[in-house]
Coordinates of C-alpha atoms in Angstrom, one line a residue:
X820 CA 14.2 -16.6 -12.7
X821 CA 11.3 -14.7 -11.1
X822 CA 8.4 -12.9 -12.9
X823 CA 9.0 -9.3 -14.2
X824 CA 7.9 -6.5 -11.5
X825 CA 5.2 -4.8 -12.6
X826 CA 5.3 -1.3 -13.9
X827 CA 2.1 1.4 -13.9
X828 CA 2.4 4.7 -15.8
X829 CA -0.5 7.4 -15.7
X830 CA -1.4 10.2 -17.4
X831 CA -0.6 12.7 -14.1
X832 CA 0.0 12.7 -10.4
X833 CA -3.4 12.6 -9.5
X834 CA -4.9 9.2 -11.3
X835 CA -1.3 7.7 -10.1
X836 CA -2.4 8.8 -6.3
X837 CA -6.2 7.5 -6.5
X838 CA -4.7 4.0 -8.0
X839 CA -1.6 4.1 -4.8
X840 CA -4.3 4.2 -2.6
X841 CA -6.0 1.3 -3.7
X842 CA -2.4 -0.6 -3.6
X843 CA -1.7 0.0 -0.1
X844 CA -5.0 -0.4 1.5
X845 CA -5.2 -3.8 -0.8
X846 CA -1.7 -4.6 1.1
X847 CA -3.1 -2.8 4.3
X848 CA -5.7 -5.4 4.2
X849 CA -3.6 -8.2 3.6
X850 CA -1.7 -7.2 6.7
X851 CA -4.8 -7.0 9.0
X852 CA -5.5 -10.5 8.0
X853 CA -2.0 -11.9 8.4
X854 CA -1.5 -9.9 12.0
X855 CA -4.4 -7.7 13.0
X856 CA -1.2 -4.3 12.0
X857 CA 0.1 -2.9 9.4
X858 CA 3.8 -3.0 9.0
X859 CA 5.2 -0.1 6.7
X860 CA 8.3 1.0 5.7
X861 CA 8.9 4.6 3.9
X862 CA 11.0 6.9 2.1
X863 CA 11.6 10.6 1.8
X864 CA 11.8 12.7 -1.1
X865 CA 8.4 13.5 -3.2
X866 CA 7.1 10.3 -1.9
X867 CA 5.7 11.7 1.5
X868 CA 3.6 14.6 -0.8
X869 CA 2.1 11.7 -3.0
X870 CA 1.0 9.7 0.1
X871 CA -0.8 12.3 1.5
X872 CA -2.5 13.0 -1.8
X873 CA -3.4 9.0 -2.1
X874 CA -4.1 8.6 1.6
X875 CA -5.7 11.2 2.8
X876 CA -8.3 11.6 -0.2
X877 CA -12.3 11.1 0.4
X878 CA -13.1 7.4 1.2
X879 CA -15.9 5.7 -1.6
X880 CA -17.5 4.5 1.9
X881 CA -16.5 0.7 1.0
X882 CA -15.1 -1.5 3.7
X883 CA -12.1 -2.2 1.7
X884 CA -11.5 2.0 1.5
X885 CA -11.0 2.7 4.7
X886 CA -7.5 3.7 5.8
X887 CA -7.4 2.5 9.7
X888 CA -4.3 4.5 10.8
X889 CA -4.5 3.2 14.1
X890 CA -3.4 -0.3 13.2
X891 CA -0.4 1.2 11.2
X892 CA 3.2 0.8 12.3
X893 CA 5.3 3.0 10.1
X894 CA 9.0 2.7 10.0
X895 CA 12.1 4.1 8.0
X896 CA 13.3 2.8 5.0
X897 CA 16.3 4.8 5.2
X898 CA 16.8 8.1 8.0
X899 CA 19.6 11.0 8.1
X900 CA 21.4 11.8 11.2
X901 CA 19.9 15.1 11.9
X902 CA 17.4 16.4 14.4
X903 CA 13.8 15.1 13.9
X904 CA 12.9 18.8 13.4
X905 CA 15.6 18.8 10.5
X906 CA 14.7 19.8 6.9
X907 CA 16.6 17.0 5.8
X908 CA 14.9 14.3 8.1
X909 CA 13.0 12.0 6.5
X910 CA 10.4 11.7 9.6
X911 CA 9.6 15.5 9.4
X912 CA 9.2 15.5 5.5
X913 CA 6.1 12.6 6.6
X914 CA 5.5 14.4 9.6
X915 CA 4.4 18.2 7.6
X916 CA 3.2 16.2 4.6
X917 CA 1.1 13.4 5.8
X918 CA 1.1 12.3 9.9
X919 CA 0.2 16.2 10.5
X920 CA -2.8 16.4 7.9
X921 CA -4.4 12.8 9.5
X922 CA -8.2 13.9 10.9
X923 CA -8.3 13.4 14.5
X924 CA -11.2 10.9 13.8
X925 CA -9.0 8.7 11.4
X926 CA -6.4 7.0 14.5
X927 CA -3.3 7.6 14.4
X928 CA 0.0 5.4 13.5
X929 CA 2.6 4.1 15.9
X930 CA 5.5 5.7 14.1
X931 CA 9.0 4.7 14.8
X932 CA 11.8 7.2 14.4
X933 CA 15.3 7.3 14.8
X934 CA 16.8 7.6 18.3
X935 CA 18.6 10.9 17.8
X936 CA 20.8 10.5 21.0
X937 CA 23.0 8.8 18.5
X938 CA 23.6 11.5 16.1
X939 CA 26.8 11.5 16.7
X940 CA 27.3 7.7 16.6
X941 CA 25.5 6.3 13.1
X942 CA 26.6 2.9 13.4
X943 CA 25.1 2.9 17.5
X944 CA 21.9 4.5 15.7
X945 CA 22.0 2.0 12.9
X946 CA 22.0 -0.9 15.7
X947 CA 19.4 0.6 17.6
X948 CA 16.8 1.2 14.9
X949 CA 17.4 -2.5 14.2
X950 CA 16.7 -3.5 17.5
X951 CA 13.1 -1.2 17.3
X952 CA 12.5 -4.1 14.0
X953 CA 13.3 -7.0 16.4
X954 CA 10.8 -5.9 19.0
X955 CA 8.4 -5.6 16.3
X956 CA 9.4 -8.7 14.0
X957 CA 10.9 -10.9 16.3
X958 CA 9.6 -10.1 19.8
X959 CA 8.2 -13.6 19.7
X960 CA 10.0 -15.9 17.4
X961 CA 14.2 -15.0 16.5
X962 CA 13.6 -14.6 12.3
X963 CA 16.3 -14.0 9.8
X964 CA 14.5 -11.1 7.9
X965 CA 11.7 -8.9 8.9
X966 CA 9.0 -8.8 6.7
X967 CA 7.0 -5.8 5.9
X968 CA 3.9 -5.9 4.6
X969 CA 5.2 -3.3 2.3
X970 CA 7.9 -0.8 1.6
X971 CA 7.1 3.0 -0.3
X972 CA 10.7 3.4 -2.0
X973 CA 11.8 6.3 -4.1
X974 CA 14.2 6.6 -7.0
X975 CA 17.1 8.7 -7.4
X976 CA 18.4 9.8 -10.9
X977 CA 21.4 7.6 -10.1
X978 CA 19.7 5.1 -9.4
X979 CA 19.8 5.0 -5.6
X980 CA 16.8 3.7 -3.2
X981 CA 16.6 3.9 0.7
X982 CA 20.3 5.3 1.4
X983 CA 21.8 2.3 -0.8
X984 CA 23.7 3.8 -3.7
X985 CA 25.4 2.1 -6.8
X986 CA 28.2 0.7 -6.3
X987 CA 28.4 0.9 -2.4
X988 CA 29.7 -2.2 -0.4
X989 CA 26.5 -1.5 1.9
X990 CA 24.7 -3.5 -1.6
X991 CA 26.5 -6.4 -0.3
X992 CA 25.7 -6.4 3.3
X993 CA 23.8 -9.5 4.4
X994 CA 23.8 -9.7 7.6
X995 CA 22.6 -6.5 9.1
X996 CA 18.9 -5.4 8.8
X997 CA 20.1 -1.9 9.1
X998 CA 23.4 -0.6 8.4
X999 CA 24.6 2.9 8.1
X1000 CA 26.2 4.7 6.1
X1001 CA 29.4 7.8 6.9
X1002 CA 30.1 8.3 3.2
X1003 CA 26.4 9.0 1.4
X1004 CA 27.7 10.6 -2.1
X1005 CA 24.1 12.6 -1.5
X1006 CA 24.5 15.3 1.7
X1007 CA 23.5 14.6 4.5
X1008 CA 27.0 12.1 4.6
X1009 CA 25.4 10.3 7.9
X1010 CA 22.5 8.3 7.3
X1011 CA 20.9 4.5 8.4
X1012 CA 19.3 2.5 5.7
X1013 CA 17.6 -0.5 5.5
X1014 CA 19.5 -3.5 3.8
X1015 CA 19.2 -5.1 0.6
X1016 CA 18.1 -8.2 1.7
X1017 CA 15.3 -6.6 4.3
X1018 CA 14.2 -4.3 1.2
X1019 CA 13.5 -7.8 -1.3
X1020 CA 12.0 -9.6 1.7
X1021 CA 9.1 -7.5 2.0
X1022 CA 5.3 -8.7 0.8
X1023 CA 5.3 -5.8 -1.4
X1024 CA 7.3 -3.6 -2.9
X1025 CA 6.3 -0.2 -4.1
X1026 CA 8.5 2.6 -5.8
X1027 CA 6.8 5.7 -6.7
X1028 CA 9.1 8.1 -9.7
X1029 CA 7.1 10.5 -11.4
X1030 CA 8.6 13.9 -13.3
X1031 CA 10.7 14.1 -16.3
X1032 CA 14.0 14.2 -14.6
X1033 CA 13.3 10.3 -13.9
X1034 CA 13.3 9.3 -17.3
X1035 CA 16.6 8.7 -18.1
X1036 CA 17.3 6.5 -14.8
X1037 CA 13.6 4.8 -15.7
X1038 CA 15.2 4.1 -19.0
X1039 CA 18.3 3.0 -17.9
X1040 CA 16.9 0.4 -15.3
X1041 CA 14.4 -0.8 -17.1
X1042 CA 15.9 -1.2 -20.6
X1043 CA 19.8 -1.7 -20.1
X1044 CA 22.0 -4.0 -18.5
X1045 CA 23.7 -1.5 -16.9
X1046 CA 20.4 -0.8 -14.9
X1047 CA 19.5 -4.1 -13.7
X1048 CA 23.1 -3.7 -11.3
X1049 CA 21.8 -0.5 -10.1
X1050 CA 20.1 -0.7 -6.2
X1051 CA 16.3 0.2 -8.0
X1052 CA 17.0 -2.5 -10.8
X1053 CA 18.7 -5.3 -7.7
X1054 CA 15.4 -4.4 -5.9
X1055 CA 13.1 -5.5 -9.3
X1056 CA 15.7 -8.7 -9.6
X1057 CA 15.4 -9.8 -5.9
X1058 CA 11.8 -8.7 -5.5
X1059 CA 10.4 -10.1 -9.1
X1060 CA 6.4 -9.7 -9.3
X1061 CA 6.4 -8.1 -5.4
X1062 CA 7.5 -5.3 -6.9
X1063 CA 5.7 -2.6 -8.7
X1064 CA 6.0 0.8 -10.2
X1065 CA 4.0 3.9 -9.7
X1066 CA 5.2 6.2 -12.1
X1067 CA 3.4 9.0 -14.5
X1068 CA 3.7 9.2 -18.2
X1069 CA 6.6 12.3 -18.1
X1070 CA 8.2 9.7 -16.2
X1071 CA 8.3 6.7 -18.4
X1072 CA 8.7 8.5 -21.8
X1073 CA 11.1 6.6 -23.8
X1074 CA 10.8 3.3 -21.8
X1075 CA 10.1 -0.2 -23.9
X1076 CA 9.4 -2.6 -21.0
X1077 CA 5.8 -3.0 -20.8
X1078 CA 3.6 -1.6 -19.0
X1079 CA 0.6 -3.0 -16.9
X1080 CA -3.0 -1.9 -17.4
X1081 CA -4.5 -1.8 -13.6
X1082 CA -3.8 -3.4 -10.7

């Protein structure tokens, strides 16, 4: 049995943003050390808003605060099949809230979007995102899993992360770094999503769930058995101490497991 992830609860949006950004440049680093990049997968929802708000804040001037954009490779956790220019894509939710805001003099990412030729086709787009990971992962070496030096995940009040709901047979796909998805019980219906096994196989994981409307699914997967089956509760199973929490006080009202202090 692994350790416990670790879950951080803060008194509002803006001390939970100031501590995210000391996460991911911390993992940033880590990356830079391992492979000179910085291999990110992200989510929609509110989490594009709070990245901006963490990322794009004042530097303290320290070497380790320095957000080097340039070296970044940002991917999809999970992607609808709509035009890039779509107000349900996930890329244009990062694009208006964070890529779009970056200061000319800060680099800018290599970002990898969806190829939207396939729109009509999800499983063709599902197998050619997953060839965009094996140039990056694998260009070298064939590997079984990529590994990211960390994935930003959100958490739906059902439970849901990435496009992986409860109760889907996509939780038990094992083979596929990138599946897709026809049925999604959350419009769009078409979507690509990151697997399972690719999502517990990262460095770190991070889920950011703030507002009281996530306290009830916080509860659940935190403090039931119920919860633990649920995709946010497989990811704190198969991810263990890689995983943590970022998540305000609203949030976590009601929830016994304990929380951590700082990082």
């Amino acid at each position: 049995m692994g350790k416990a992830p670790n879950l951080y609860s803060f008194d509002d949006v803006d001390k939970l943003a100031a501590t995210l950004r000391r996460y991911i440049l911390q993992c940033q680093n880590a990356g830079f050390e391992r492979h000179g990049v910085f291999k990110v997968a992200v989510s929609g929802g509110s989490l594009p808003s709070t990245l901006s708000k963490a990322l794009l804040a004042r530097s303290n001037g320290s070497p380790e605060d320095n957000v080097q954009f340039d070296k970044w490779e940002i991917f999809f956790a999970d992607e609808r099949a709509v035009p890039l220019d779509h107000s349900d894509s996930n890329y244009k939710l990062l694009k208006d809230d964070l890529l779009d805001n970056i200061p000319g003099d800060a680099g800018k990412p290599t970002v990898h979007t969806v190829d939207t030729e396939y729109l009509e086709d999800v499983q063709e787009m599902a197998d050619q995102y997953e060839k965009t990971l094996v140039k990056s992962f694998a260009a070298k070496d064939s590997v079984k899993l990529p590994i990211f030096d960390l994935l930003l995940l959100g958490c739906g009040p059902d439970g849901h992360t990435c496009s992986l709901f409860p109760n889907h047979p996509l939780l038990r796909e094992g083979d596929a770094w990138v599946a897709y998805i026809e049925n999604s019980p959350k419009p769009p219906a078409k979507r690509i999503t990151l697997t399972m096994p690719v999502v517990t196989h990262g460095v770190k994981i991070a889920f950011v769930a703030t507002g009281e409307g996530k306290k009830d699914i916080l509860r659940k997967i935190f403090d039931s058995e119920e919860g633990q089956g649920l995709p946010c509760g497989l990811v704190n199973e198969g991810g263990a101490e890689k995983v943590s929490w970022f998540t305000d006080k609203v949030a976590t009202e009601g929830v016994s497991f304990p929380r951590r202090g700082s990082l």
